[in-house]
XYZ file of C-alpha atoms in Angstrom:
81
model
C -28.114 -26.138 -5.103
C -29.796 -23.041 -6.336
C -28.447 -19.573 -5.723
C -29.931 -18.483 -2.326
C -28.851 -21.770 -0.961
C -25.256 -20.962 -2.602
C -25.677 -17.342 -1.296
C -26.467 -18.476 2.523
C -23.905 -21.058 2.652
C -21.374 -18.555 1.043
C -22.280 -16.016 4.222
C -21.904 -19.075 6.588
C -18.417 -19.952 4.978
C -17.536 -15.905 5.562
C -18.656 -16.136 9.232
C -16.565 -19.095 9.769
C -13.618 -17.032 8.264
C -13.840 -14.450 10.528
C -14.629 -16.302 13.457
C -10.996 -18.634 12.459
C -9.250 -15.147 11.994
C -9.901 -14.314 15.130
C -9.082 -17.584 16.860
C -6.013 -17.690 14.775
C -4.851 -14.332 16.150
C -4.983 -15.348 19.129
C -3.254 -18.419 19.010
C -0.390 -16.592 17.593
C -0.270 -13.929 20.220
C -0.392 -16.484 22.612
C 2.331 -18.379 21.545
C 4.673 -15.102 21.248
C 3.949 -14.749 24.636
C 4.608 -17.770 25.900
C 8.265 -17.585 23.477
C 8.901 -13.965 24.502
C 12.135 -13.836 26.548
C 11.830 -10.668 28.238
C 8.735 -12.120 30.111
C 11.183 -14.471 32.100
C 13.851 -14.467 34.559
C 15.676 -17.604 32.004
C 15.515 -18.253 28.510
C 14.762 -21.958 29.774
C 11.662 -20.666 32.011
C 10.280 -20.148 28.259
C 7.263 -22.165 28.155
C 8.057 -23.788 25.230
C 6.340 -27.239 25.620
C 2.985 -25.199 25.698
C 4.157 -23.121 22.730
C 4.650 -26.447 20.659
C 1.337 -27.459 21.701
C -0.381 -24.049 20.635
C 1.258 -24.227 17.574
C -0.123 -28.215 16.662
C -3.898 -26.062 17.210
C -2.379 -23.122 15.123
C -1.614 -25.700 12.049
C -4.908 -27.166 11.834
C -6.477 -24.162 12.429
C -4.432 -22.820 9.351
C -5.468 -25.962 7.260
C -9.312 -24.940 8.134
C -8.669 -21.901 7.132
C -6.903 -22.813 3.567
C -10.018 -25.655 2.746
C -12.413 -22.690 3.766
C -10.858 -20.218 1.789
C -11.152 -23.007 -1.231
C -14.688 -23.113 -0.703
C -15.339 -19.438 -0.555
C -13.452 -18.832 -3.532
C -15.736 -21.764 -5.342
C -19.003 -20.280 -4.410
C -17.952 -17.076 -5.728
C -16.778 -17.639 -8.263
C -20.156 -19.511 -9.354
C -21.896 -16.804 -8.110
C -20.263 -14.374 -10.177
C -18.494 -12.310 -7.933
């Protein structure tokens, strides 16, 4: 792979990291929402079930993010940067 291929894929990677950042975000603000007690009447009105399902997204979504980080890192670092 020569360097403008290495340089594209690099801004690809970077794209991906801030579109995962964002989704990531989310996901947590989500969940602390759905775990917030002041937003119900009764701590067992907490929709926790969903929470627990938001965070199985949230932990691959973090592993994405680790392995794409790795990557970034890589081509960098072959780069020169």
């Amino acid at each position: 792979m020569g360097v403008p291929e290495m340089k594209e894929r690099l801004e690809r990677f970077k794209v991906k990291r801030e579109s995962l950042t964002i989704e990531i975000k989310g996901l947590a603000r989500d969940i602390r929402e759905k775990l917030n007690p002041a937003m119900v009447d009764d701590v067992v009105d907490l929709a926790v079930s969903e929470a627990a399902t938001m965070m199985d997204s949230l932990i691959v979504k973090q592993a994405e993010m680790i392995a794409l980080r790795s990557k970034i890192w890589e081509l960098e670092e072959a780069l020169g940067y």
